[in-house]
């Protein structure tokens, strides 16, 4: 669906995953992206290839997933005296999704079944999956 060479071309980031791990990452990213676009699966041609613009969106969506994986909350501030740590409340994730939506909004609108774009707020209506 999306090769590591394609990923490097579209994101400017190199990757060196074993083939089985890469396949799992791509499958998961494609499923999540399709879900956010209110689709059952990402559209492909008869050979199973994604349209170029959708492949670029998937590559950058995967890049976002890899950057955010495993992080529940990011440290927003620290204090040494009286030891205090403050965690961000999902702002980093919201900003990342906002960035991908701003950068690839036209592609998202083109393929999104409900035309609501990517959003990280459950209160938004209009998405058939109620977003997340």
Tab-separated table of N, CA and C in Angstrom, residues 73-79 84-89:
chain	number	residue	atom	x	y	z
A	73	UNK	N	0.361	11.739	28.001
A	73	UNK	CA	0.363	13.169	28.295
A	73	UNK	C	1.803	13.648	28.220
A	74	UNK	N	1.988	14.840	27.751
A	74	UNK	CA	3.323	15.397	27.664
A	74	UNK	C	3.531	16.398	28.786
A	75	UNK	N	4.753	16.425	29.289
A	75	UNK	CA	5.074	17.352	30.363
A	75	UNK	C	5.048	18.765	29.814
A	76	UNK	N	4.240	19.607	30.447
A	76	UNK	CA	4.125	20.994	30.012
A	76	UNK	C	5.039	21.902	30.826
A	77	UNK	N	5.237	21.578	32.097
A	77	UNK	CA	6.124	22.381	32.940
A	77	UNK	C	6.631	21.548	34.102
A	78	UNK	N	7.779	21.961	34.658
A	78	UNK	CA	8.391	21.290	35.800
A	78	UNK	C	8.833	22.351	36.797
A	79	UNK	N	8.886	21.984	38.062
A	79	UNK	CA	9.387	22.878	39.095
A	79	UNK	C	10.316	22.071	39.986
A	84	UNK	N	7.113	19.758	41.408
A	84	UNK	CA	5.832	19.865	40.730
A	84	UNK	C	6.004	19.577	39.243
A	85	UNK	N	5.104	18.783	38.678
A	85	UNK	CA	5.103	18.495	37.242
A	85	UNK	C	3.692	18.742	36.724
A	86	UNK	N	3.569	19.442	35.622
A	86	UNK	CA	2.267	19.669	34.991
A	86	UNK	C	2.261	18.986	33.632
A	87	UNK	N	1.160	18.318	33.320
A	87	UNK	CA	1.020	17.635	32.049
A	87	UNK	C	0.065	18.391	31.138
A	88	UNK	N	0.368	18.369	29.864
A	88	UNK	CA	-0.524	18.980	28.874
A	88	UNK	C	-1.777	18.120	28.772
A	89	UNK	N	-2.889	18.706	28.510
A	89	UNK	CA	-4.155	17.976	28.453
A	89	UNK	C	-4.571	17.703	27.018
